[in-house]
Coordinates of C-alpha atoms and ligand atoms in Angstrom, one line a residue:
M16 CA 0.0 0.0 0.0
E17 CA 2.9 2.3 -0.7
S18 CA 0.9 4.7 -2.9
L19 CA -1.8 5.0 -0.4
K20 CA 0.7 5.6 2.4
N21 CA 2.3 8.4 0.4
S22 CA -1.0 10.1 -0.6
D23 CA -3.3 9.6 2.3
L24 CA -1.7 8.7 5.6
E25 CA -4.9 9.0 7.5
I26 CA -6.8 6.3 5.6
Y27 CA -3.6 4.2 5.3
S28 CA -3.3 4.2 9.1
Y29 CA -6.9 3.1 9.6
I30 CA -6.5 0.2 7.1
S31 CA -3.2 -0.8 8.7
A32 CA -4.9 -0.8 12.1
E33 CA -7.7 -3.0 10.7
L34 CA -5.1 -5.4 9.3
E35 CA -3.6 -5.8 12.8
R36 CA -7.1 -6.3 14.2
Q37 CA -8.0 -9.0 11.7
K38 CA -4.7 -10.7 12.4
N39 CA -4.8 -10.7 16.2
V40 CA -8.5 -11.3 16.9
L41 CA -10.6 -14.4 16.6
N42 CA -13.2 -13.2 14.1
M43 CA -16.2 -15.3 14.5
I44 CA -19.0 -13.4 12.8
P45 CA -20.4 -16.2 10.7
S46 CA -21.2 -14.0 7.6
E47 CA -17.5 -12.9 7.3
N48 CA -14.5 -14.6 5.8
Y49 CA -10.9 -13.7 4.7
V50 CA -10.5 -13.8 0.9
S51 CA -7.4 -14.9 -0.9
S52 CA -4.9 -12.4 -2.2
A53 CA -5.9 -13.3 -5.7
V54 CA -9.5 -12.3 -5.0
M55 CA -8.3 -9.0 -3.5
E56 CA -6.1 -8.3 -6.5
A57 CA -8.9 -8.8 -9.0
C58 CA -11.1 -6.6 -6.9
G59 CA -8.6 -3.8 -6.8
S60 CA -7.8 -4.0 -10.5
V61 CA -8.3 -1.5 -13.4
L62 CA -11.7 -3.1 -14.1
M63 CA -12.9 -0.6 -11.4
N64 CA -12.5 2.1 -14.0
K65 CA -15.0 0.7 -16.6
Y66 CA -18.7 1.4 -17.2
A67 CA -20.5 -1.7 -18.7
E68 CA -24.3 -1.3 -18.4
G69 CA -25.9 -4.3 -20.1
Y70 CA -24.7 -7.9 -20.4
P71 CA -21.7 -9.5 -22.1
F72 CA -21.6 -8.6 -25.8
K73 CA -24.7 -6.4 -25.4
R74 CA -23.4 -3.3 -23.8
Y75 CA -24.5 0.4 -23.9
Y76 CA -20.8 1.6 -23.8
Q77 CA -17.9 0.9 -26.0
G78 CA -14.6 -0.6 -24.8
N79 CA -16.0 -3.7 -23.1
K80 CA -14.0 -6.4 -25.0
N81 CA -12.1 -7.5 -21.9
V82 CA -14.9 -6.9 -19.5
D83 CA -17.2 -9.1 -21.6
E84 CA -14.8 -12.0 -21.3
V85 CA -14.5 -11.5 -17.6
E86 CA -18.2 -11.4 -17.0
K87 CA -18.8 -14.4 -19.4
T88 CA -16.2 -16.4 -17.4
A89 CA -17.8 -15.5 -14.1
I90 CA -21.2 -16.6 -15.4
E91 CA -19.9 -19.9 -16.7
R92 CA -18.0 -20.6 -13.5
A93 CA -21.0 -19.9 -11.3
K94 CA -23.2 -22.2 -13.4
K95 CA -20.7 -25.0 -13.2
L96 CA -20.0 -24.6 -9.5
F97 CA -23.6 -24.7 -8.5
G98 CA -25.1 -26.8 -11.3
A99 CA -27.4 -23.9 -12.4
E100 CA -29.0 -23.3 -15.8
H101 CA -28.6 -19.5 -15.6
A102 CA -26.5 -17.1 -13.6
N103 CA -26.6 -13.3 -13.1
V104 CA -23.3 -12.1 -11.5
Q105 CA -24.2 -8.4 -11.4
P106 CA -26.0 -8.0 -8.1
L107 CA -24.0 -5.6 -5.9
S108 CA -24.8 -7.6 -2.8
G109 CA -27.5 -9.9 -1.2
S110 CA -30.1 -7.2 -0.5
P111 CA -30.1 -5.8 -4.1
A112 CA -30.2 -9.3 -5.4
N113 CA -33.3 -10.0 -3.4
A114 CA -34.8 -6.7 -4.4
A115 CA -34.3 -7.7 -8.0
V116 CA -36.1 -11.0 -7.4
F117 CA -39.1 -9.2 -5.8
L118 CA -39.2 -6.8 -8.8
A119 CA -39.1 -9.7 -11.2
F120 CA -42.0 -11.6 -9.8
L121 CA -44.2 -9.5 -7.5
N122 CA -46.2 -6.3 -7.8
P123 CA -46.5 -3.9 -4.8
G124 CA -48.9 -5.4 -2.2
D125 CA -48.5 -9.0 -3.4
K126 CA -48.3 -11.7 -0.8
F127 CA -45.1 -13.7 -0.1
M128 CA -43.8 -15.8 2.8
G129 CA -40.4 -15.5 4.4
L130 CA -38.7 -16.7 7.6
D131 CA -39.2 -14.2 10.5
L132 CA -36.0 -12.2 11.2
A133 CA -36.1 -13.1 14.9
C134 CA -36.3 -16.8 14.0
G135 CA -33.2 -16.6 11.7
G136 CA -34.5 -15.0 8.4
H137 CA -33.1 -11.8 6.8
L138 CA -34.3 -8.2 6.7
T139 CA -35.2 -8.7 3.0
H140 CA -37.3 -11.7 3.8
G141 CA -40.2 -9.4 4.9
S142 CA -39.1 -7.3 7.9
P143 CA -41.5 -4.4 8.4
V144 CA -38.5 -1.9 8.4
N145 CA -37.2 -3.2 5.0
F146 CA -38.5 -2.6 1.4
S147 CA -39.6 -6.2 1.4
G148 CA -42.1 -5.7 4.3
K149 CA -43.0 -2.1 3.3
I150 CA -43.8 -2.6 -0.4
Y151 CA -45.0 -6.2 -0.4
H152 CA -47.3 -8.1 1.9
N153 CA -45.3 -10.5 4.1
I154 CA -46.8 -13.5 5.7
P155 CA -43.9 -14.6 8.1
Y156 CA -43.3 -18.1 9.3
G157 CA -41.2 -19.0 12.3
V158 CA -39.5 -22.0 14.0
D159 CA -40.8 -24.3 16.6
K160 CA -40.6 -22.8 20.1
E161 CA -39.4 -25.9 21.8
T162 CA -36.9 -27.3 19.2
G163 CA -35.9 -24.2 17.3
L164 CA -36.5 -26.1 14.1
L165 CA -38.5 -25.2 11.0
N166 CA -41.8 -27.1 11.0
M167 CA -42.5 -27.9 7.3
D168 CA -46.1 -29.1 8.0
E169 CA -46.9 -25.8 9.6
I170 CA -45.2 -23.9 6.7
R171 CA -47.3 -25.9 4.2
E172 CA -50.5 -25.1 6.1
I173 CA -49.7 -21.3 6.1
A174 CA -49.0 -21.5 2.3
L175 CA -52.2 -23.4 1.6
K176 CA -54.2 -20.9 3.6
E177 CA -52.5 -17.7 2.3
K178 CA -51.7 -18.7 -1.3
P179 CA -48.6 -16.4 -1.5
K180 CA -47.1 -15.6 -4.9
M181 CA -43.6 -16.2 -3.6
I182 CA -42.0 -18.3 -0.8
I183 CA -38.5 -17.5 0.4
S184 CA -36.4 -20.2 2.2
G185 CA -33.0 -19.4 3.6
L186 CA -31.3 -18.2 6.7
T187 CA -29.0 -15.8 8.4
A188 CA -29.2 -17.3 11.9
Y189 CA -30.6 -20.8 11.5
P190 CA -28.0 -23.4 12.5
R191 CA -29.7 -26.4 11.0
K192 CA -30.3 -28.0 7.5
I193 CA -33.1 -26.6 5.4
D194 CA -35.3 -29.0 3.3
F195 CA -35.2 -27.0 0.1
R196 CA -36.9 -29.8 -1.8
K197 CA -39.9 -29.6 0.5
F198 CA -40.1 -25.8 0.1
Q199 CA -40.1 -26.2 -3.7
D200 CA -42.9 -28.8 -3.4
I201 CA -45.0 -26.5 -1.3
A202 CA -44.4 -23.6 -3.7
E203 CA -45.4 -25.8 -6.6
E204 CA -48.5 -27.0 -4.7
V205 CA -49.7 -23.4 -4.2
G206 CA -48.5 -22.0 -7.5
A207 CA -45.8 -19.8 -5.9
I208 CA -42.2 -19.1 -7.0
H209 CA -39.6 -20.6 -4.6
V210 CA -36.6 -18.4 -3.8
A211 CA -33.8 -20.0 -1.8
D212 CA -31.5 -17.5 -0.2
I213 CA -28.3 -19.5 0.5
S214 CA -26.1 -16.4 1.2
H215 CA -24.7 -17.9 4.5
V216 CA -24.2 -21.5 3.3
A217 CA -23.2 -21.0 -0.4
G218 CA -19.6 -22.2 0.1
L219 CA -20.9 -25.3 2.0
V220 CA -23.5 -25.9 -0.8
A221 CA -20.9 -25.6 -3.5
S222 CA -18.8 -28.2 -1.6
G223 CA -21.6 -30.6 -1.1
V224 CA -21.5 -30.5 2.7
Y225 CA -24.9 -28.8 3.0
P226 CA -28.1 -29.6 1.0
S227 CA -28.2 -27.8 -2.3
P228 CA -31.4 -26.2 -3.5
L229 CA -30.2 -26.7 -7.1
P230 CA -31.2 -27.7 -9.7
F231 CA -34.8 -28.0 -8.7
T232 CA -35.4 -24.6 -7.0
D233 CA -36.9 -21.8 -9.2
I234 CA -34.5 -19.0 -8.0
V235 CA -31.4 -19.2 -5.8
V236 CA -29.9 -16.0 -4.4
T237 CA -26.6 -15.7 -2.6
T238 CA -23.9 -13.3 -1.5
T239 CA -20.4 -14.2 -2.5
H240 CA -18.5 -13.1 0.6
K241 CA -19.6 -15.5 3.3
T242 CA -18.7 -19.2 3.4
L243 CA -18.0 -18.9 -0.4
R244 CA -15.0 -16.7 0.5
G245 CA -15.3 -14.3 -2.4
P246 CA -15.6 -10.5 -2.7
R247 CA -18.5 -8.6 -1.2
G248 CA -21.2 -9.1 -3.8
G249 CA -24.4 -11.0 -4.9
L250 CA -25.3 -13.7 -7.4
I251 CA -28.7 -15.0 -8.7
L252 CA -29.0 -18.5 -10.1
C253 CA -32.2 -19.7 -11.8
K254 CA -33.9 -22.0 -14.2
E255 CA -33.5 -21.0 -17.8
K256 CA -37.2 -20.2 -18.1
Y257 CA -36.7 -17.3 -15.6
A258 CA -33.4 -16.0 -17.1
K259 CA -34.9 -13.1 -19.0
Q260 CA -37.1 -11.9 -16.1
I261 CA -34.1 -12.0 -13.7
D262 CA -31.7 -10.2 -16.0
K263 CA -34.2 -7.5 -16.8
A264 CA -34.9 -7.0 -13.1
V265 CA -31.2 -6.6 -12.2
F266 CA -30.5 -4.3 -15.1
P267 CA -32.2 -2.0 -16.0
G268 CA -34.7 -2.7 -13.2
M269 CA -32.6 -2.3 -10.1
Q270 CA -29.0 -1.4 -10.9
G271 CA -26.9 0.7 -13.3
G272 CA -23.3 -0.1 -14.2
P273 CA -22.1 -3.4 -12.8
H274 CA -19.0 -3.5 -10.7
E275 CA -16.8 -5.5 -13.1
N276 CA -13.8 -5.5 -10.7
T277 CA -16.0 -7.3 -8.2
I278 CA -17.3 -9.6 -10.9
A279 CA -13.7 -10.5 -11.8
A280 CA -13.1 -11.3 -8.1
K281 CA -16.2 -13.4 -8.0
A282 CA -14.9 -15.4 -11.0
V283 CA -11.6 -16.0 -9.1
A284 CA -13.5 -17.1 -6.0
F285 CA -15.8 -19.5 -8.1
K286 CA -12.6 -21.1 -9.5
E287 CA -11.1 -21.4 -6.0
A288 CA -14.3 -22.9 -4.7
D289 CA -14.4 -25.5 -7.5
S290 CA -11.5 -27.5 -6.0
E291 CA -10.8 -30.4 -3.7
D292 CA -9.0 -27.9 -1.4
F293 CA -12.1 -25.9 -0.9
K294 CA -14.2 -29.0 -0.3
R295 CA -11.8 -29.9 2.5
Y296 CA -12.1 -26.4 3.8
S297 CA -15.9 -26.5 3.9
L298 CA -15.9 -29.9 5.6
Q299 CA -13.6 -28.5 8.2
V300 CA -15.8 -25.4 8.7
V301 CA -18.7 -27.7 9.7
K302 CA -16.5 -30.0 11.8
N303 CA -15.2 -27.0 13.6
A304 CA -18.7 -25.6 14.2
K305 CA -19.8 -29.0 15.6
T306 CA -16.8 -29.3 17.9
L307 CA -17.2 -25.7 19.1
S308 CA -20.9 -26.3 19.8
E309 CA -20.0 -29.4 21.8
A310 CA -17.4 -27.5 23.8
L311 CA -19.9 -24.7 24.6
M312 CA -22.6 -27.2 25.6
N313 CA -20.1 -29.1 27.8
E314 CA -19.6 -25.9 29.7
G315 CA -23.4 -25.6 30.3
I316 CA -24.1 -23.0 27.6
K317 CA -27.5 -23.4 25.9
L318 CA -27.6 -23.3 22.1
V319 CA -30.7 -22.8 20.0
S320 CA -31.6 -26.2 18.6
D321 CA -28.9 -27.8 20.7
G322 CA -26.2 -27.7 18.1
T323 CA -25.4 -27.0 14.5
D324 CA -25.4 -28.6 11.0
N325 CA -23.6 -25.7 9.3
H326 CA -21.0 -23.0 10.0
L327 CA -23.0 -21.1 12.6
I328 CA -24.1 -21.3 16.2
L329 CA -26.7 -19.4 18.1
I330 CA -26.2 -19.1 21.8
D331 CA -29.3 -18.6 24.1
L332 CA -28.2 -16.4 27.0
T333 CA -31.5 -16.2 28.8
F334 CA -30.3 -18.5 31.6
Y335 CA -28.0 -15.5 32.6
G336 CA -30.6 -12.8 32.1
V337 CA -32.8 -11.2 29.5
G338 CA -31.3 -8.9 26.8
L339 CA -27.6 -9.6 27.7
G340 CA -26.4 -10.2 24.1
K341 CA -24.9 -6.8 23.4
E342 CA -23.2 -6.5 26.8
I343 CA -21.6 -10.0 26.5
A344 CA -20.6 -9.4 22.8
E345 CA -18.8 -6.3 24.0
A346 CA -17.0 -8.2 26.8
L347 CA -16.0 -10.9 24.3
E348 CA -14.6 -8.2 21.9
E349 CA -12.6 -6.9 24.9
A350 CA -11.3 -10.4 25.2
G351 CA -10.3 -10.6 21.5
I352 CA -13.3 -12.6 20.3
C353 CA -15.5 -10.9 17.8
L354 CA -19.0 -12.1 17.2
N355 CA -22.4 -10.5 17.2
A356 CA -25.4 -10.1 19.5
N357 CA -28.5 -11.6 17.9
T358 CA -32.1 -12.2 18.7
I359 CA -33.1 -15.8 19.6
P360 CA -36.4 -17.2 18.4
Y361 CA -39.2 -15.7 20.5
D362 CA -36.7 -13.4 22.2
P363 CA -38.1 -12.1 25.5
S364 CA -36.2 -8.8 24.8
T365 CA -35.9 -6.5 21.8
P366 CA -33.8 -6.5 18.7
F367 CA -31.9 -3.6 20.1
K368 CA -31.0 -5.6 23.3
P369 CA -31.2 -9.2 22.1
S370 CA -30.7 -12.3 24.3
G371 CA -28.4 -14.3 22.0
L372 CA -25.0 -14.4 20.4
R373 CA -24.3 -15.6 16.8
L374 CA -20.9 -17.0 15.9
G375 CA -19.3 -19.2 13.3
T376 CA -16.2 -20.8 12.1
P377 CA -15.5 -19.7 8.4
I378 CA -12.6 -17.3 9.3
L379 CA -11.0 -19.5 11.9
T380 CA -11.0 -22.4 9.4
T381 CA -9.5 -20.2 6.7
R382 CA -6.7 -19.5 9.0
G383 CA -6.1 -23.2 9.5
M384 CA -7.6 -23.8 13.0
K385 CA -9.1 -27.2 13.7
E386 CA -10.9 -29.2 16.4
E387 CA -8.2 -28.7 19.1
E388 CA -8.4 -24.9 18.8
M389 CA -12.3 -25.0 18.8
K390 CA -12.2 -26.8 22.2
L391 CA -10.0 -24.1 23.7
I392 CA -12.0 -21.2 22.2
G393 CA -15.3 -22.8 23.4
K394 CA -14.0 -22.8 26.9
W395 CA -12.8 -19.2 26.7
I396 CA -16.2 -18.0 25.3
A397 CA -18.0 -19.9 28.1
D398 CA -15.7 -18.4 30.7
V399 CA -16.4 -14.9 29.5
I400 CA -20.2 -15.5 29.3
K401 CA -20.2 -16.6 32.9
E402 CA -18.0 -13.8 34.2
H403 CA -18.3 -11.0 31.6
K404 CA -17.7 -8.3 34.2
N405 CA -14.4 -9.7 35.3
P406 CA -11.6 -7.4 33.8
E407 CA -8.8 -9.8 34.8
L408 CA -10.5 -12.7 33.0
L409 CA -11.0 -10.6 29.9
K410 CA -7.3 -9.6 29.9
E411 CA -6.2 -13.2 30.4
V412 CA -8.3 -14.5 27.5
R413 CA -7.2 -11.6 25.3
D414 CA -3.5 -12.5 25.9
R415 CA -4.2 -16.2 25.1
V416 CA -6.2 -15.2 21.9
K417 CA -3.3 -13.1 20.7
E418 CA -0.9 -15.9 21.3
L419 CA -3.1 -18.4 19.4
C420 CA -3.7 -16.0 16.5
G421 CA 0.1 -15.6 16.1
K422 CA 0.4 -19.4 15.3
F423 CA -2.0 -19.3 12.3
R424 CA -1.7 -18.0 8.8
F425 CA -2.7 -14.6 7.8
Y426 CA -1.9 -12.6 4.6
Ligands
DSN516 N1 -25.5 -9.0 7.5 C1 -25.6 -10.4 7.0 C2 -25.3 -11.3 8.2 O1 -24.5 -11.0 9.0 O2 -25.9 -12.4 8.2 C3 -26.8 -10.6 6.3 O3 -27.0 -9.7 5.4

């Protein structure tokens, strides 16, 4: 970063400080990952300088000979990786990708179903503060109060009664497998479009360690920067019969010029994910999450659904008090462990003061950590949860975290 250092010392110093933070902290936010240097180079390339409204070989600007090849390659790689008939690689991120899907299939006021945010859905799955809940008519579904699991019979009953035009499956805080086939069957039964949002689990899906909604699901939406370990961005996969509708909704419906530098980085990430090495990585992400959840439960920490099938874990803190999520997340940050406060299903508190913690293993696994480290980290997290106001404990954990981080690869 020599040029940046010479031209803007202020921003350079913030980025350098962030580099140190990412190196010395256990980053366990399950929606984050550390991309390869190759992905970063593509993202920071001269493709950033180009306008390319339109699609490969059908652009509104001249000079897109190279850009066309880049985007065409990204599309082909995405289709191969996920076994999809059609791919649109232009969505700027997950929310704009979902917005394009709404635009493609629904009119304002139309009914759709999505997983309640508090039960593990996403803002764009119908939250009343989001465009999805403001413009369209959301009929939310939740998880079972006792088990924390999706109840497919109940979801079917709601669908039969409400006859939505669209049903969204997918998660941001649901630690278990989703029966995408069942969602598709329900959607077909009621004449709805099924949209699977696999943003969190895309890397695991690509590796075959989590159920894939492809090829049978109508529309599959994902971000590219979570378990998939690509640049921040979005991707829509669909059946050929919906290709035109999706492409028109993304551009000119939702977006202007695509970020071709990010699209190049997505292509690099798709290639990286299409490898035995990445499959081993994804397998280890899940093994690590399972070991970590066992370690936490052995310490008496309660987990929503008593474990995990994917990369994420949701801790229920209500045994220690209501609405403690933020306070304990801050104590853990002080101790060098970065995760996020999260609502738990049927949270007795509010989203501003939730009663849970959400954490995951994608970054720790990218750095090379395995089961042995998960056991240690589980014990540290449990210790901090139990004594989060003890400054000596926080300092002791912080020192041990730094020592551990020093042993694992970073850029
Ligand atoms: N913000 C993402 C997450 O953390 O799950 C979802 O958009």
